[in-house]
mmCIF file of C-alpha atoms in Angstrom:
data_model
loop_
_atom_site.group_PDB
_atom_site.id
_atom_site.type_symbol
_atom_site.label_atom_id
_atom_site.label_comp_id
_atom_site.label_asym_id
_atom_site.label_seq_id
_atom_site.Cartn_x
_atom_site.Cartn_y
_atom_site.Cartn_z
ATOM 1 C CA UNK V 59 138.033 113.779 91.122
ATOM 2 C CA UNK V 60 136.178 111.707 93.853
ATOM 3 C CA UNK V 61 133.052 111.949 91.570
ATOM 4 C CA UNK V 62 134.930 110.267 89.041
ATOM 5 C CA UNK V 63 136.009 107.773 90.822
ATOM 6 C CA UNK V 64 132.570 107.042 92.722
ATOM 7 C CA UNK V 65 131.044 106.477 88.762
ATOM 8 C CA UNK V 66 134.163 104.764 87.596
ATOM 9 C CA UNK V 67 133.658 102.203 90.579
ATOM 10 C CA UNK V 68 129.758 102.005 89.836
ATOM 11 C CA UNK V 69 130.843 101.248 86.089
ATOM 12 C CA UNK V 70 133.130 98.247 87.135
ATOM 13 C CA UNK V 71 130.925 96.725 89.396
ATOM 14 C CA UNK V 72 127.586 96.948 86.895
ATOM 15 C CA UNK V 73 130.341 95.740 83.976
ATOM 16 C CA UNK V 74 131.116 92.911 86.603
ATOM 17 C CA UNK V 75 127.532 92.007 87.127
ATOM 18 C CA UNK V 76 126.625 92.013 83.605
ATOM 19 C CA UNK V 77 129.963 89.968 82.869
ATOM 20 C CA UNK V 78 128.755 87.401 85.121
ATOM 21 C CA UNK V 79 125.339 87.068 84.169
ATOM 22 C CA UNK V 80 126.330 86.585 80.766
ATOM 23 C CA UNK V 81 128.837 84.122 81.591
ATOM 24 C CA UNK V 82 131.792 86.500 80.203
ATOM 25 C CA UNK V 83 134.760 87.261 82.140
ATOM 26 C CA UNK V 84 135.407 84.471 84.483
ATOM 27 C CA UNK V 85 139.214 85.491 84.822
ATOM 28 C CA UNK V 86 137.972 88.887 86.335
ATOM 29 C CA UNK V 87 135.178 88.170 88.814
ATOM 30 C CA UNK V 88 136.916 85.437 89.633
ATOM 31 C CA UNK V 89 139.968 86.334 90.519
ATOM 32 C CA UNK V 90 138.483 89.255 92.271
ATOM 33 C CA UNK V 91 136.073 86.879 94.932
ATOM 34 C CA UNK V 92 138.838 84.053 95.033
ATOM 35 C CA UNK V 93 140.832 87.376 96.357
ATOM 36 C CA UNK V 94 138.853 88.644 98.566
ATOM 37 C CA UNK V 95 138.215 85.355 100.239
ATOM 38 C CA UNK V 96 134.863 84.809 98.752
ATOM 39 C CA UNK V 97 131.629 85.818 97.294
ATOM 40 C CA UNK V 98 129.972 87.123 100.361
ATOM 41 C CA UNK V 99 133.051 89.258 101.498
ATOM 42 C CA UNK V 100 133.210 90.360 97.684
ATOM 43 C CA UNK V 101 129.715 91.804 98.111
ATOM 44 C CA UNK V 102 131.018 93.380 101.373
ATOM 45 C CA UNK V 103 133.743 95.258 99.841
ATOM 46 C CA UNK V 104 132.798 96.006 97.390
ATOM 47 C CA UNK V 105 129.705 97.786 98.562
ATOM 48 C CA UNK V 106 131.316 99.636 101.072
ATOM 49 C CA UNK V 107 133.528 100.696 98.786
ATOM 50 C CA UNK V 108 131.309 101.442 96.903
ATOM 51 C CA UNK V 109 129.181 103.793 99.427
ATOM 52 C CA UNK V 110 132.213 105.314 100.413
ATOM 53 C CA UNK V 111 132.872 106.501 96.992
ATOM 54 C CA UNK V 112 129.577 107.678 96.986
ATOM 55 C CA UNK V 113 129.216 109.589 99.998
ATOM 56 C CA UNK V 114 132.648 111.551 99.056
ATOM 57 C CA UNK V 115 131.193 112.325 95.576
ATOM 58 C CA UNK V 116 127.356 113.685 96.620
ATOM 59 C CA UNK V 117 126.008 116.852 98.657
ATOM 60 C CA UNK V 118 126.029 116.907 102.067
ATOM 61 C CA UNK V 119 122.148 117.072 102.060
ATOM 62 C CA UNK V 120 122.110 113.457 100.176
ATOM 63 C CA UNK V 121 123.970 111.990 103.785
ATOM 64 C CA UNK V 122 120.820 111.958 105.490
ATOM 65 C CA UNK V 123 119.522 108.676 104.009
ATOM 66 C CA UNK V 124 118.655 109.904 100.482
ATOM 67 C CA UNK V 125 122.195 108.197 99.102
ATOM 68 C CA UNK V 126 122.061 105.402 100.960
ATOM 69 C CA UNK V 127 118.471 104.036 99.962
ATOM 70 C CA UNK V 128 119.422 104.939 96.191
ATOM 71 C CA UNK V 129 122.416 102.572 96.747
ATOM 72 C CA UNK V 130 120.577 99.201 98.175
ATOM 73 C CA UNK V 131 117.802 100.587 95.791
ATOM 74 C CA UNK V 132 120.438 100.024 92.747
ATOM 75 C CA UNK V 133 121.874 96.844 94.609
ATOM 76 C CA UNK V 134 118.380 94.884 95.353
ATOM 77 C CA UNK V 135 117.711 95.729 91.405
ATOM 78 C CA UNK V 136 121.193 93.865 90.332
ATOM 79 C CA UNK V 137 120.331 90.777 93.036
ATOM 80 C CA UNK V 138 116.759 90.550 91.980
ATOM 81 C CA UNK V 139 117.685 90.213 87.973
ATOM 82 C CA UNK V 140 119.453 87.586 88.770
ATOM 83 C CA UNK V 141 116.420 85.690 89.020
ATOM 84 C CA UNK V 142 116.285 86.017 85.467
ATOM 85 C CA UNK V 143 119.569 84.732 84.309
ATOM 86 C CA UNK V 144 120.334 81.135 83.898
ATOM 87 C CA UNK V 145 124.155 81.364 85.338
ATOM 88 C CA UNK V 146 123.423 83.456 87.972
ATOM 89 C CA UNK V 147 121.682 82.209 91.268
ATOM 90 C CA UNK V 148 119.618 84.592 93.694
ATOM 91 C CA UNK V 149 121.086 84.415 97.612
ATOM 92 C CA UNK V 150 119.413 86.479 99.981
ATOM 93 C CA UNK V 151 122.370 86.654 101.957
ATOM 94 C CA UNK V 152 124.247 88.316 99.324
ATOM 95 C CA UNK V 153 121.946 90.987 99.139
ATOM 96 C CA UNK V 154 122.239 91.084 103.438
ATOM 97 C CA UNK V 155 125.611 91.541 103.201
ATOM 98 C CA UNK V 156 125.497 94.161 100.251
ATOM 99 C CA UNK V 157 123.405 95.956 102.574
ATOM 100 C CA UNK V 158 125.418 95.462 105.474
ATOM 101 C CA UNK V 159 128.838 96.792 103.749
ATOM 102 C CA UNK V 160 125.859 99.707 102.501
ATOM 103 C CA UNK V 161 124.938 100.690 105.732
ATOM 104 C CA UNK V 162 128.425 100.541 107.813
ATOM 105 C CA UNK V 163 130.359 102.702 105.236
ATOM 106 C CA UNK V 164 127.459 105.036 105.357
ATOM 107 C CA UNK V 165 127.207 105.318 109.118
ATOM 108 C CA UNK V 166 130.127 107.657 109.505
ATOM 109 C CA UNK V 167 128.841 110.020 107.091
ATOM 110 C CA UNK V 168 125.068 109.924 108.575
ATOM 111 C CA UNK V 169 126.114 110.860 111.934
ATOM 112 C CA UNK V 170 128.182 113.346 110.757
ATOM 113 C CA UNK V 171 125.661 114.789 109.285
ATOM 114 C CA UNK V 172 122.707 114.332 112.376
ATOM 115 C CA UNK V 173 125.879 115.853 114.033
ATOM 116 C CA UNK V 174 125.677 118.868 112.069
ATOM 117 C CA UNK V 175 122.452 119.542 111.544
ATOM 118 C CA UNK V 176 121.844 119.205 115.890
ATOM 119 C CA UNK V 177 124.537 122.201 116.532
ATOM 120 C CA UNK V 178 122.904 124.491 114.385
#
């Protein structure tokens, strides 16, 4: 079920990206970041949400880092095509805080994992 949900999230945020970039949508991306106070504490939630998701749904072994570099990997791909598209503008500091909201859902998870791995 969590699997589900962890592609089902990655679905709505690549059908929110691609939404935007096309300038399709406005009501739903817009709503969403007016919501959440913003488009920098959009990126945060929704990428920790969205490595949360994904932690739940993978192998343990994939904790370790593996996941995690996928994930701002996949995110760095989405910031950097914005370069490309005329309504979209390239911020550093939205990829920062992707990376940020990344990293801090992933923590737990990582040193659960270092924790594991040092006992036995």
């Amino acid at each position: 079920m969590v699997r589900i949900l962890a592609v089902g999230w990655l679905v709505f945020l690549v059908m929110l990206s691609v939404s935007k970039s096309l300038g399709y949508g406005h009501w739903a991306w817009g709503s969403i970041e007016h919501f959440l106070g913003g488009n920098l504490q959009m990126h945060f939630v929704m990428a920790f949400i969205l490595s949360v998701l994904a932690h739940l749904a993978c192998p343990r072994s994939w904790h370790w880092g593996r996941l995690l570099l996928l994930l701002i990997i996949g995110c760095a791909l989405d910031e950097s095509l914005q370069v490309v598209f005329p309504l979209r503008n390239y911020n550093p500091l939205d990829f920062l805080v992707t990376c940020t909201g990344l990293l801090l859902a992933a923590l737990p998870f990582m040193v659960s994992h270092w924790r594991m791995i040092k006992s036995s």
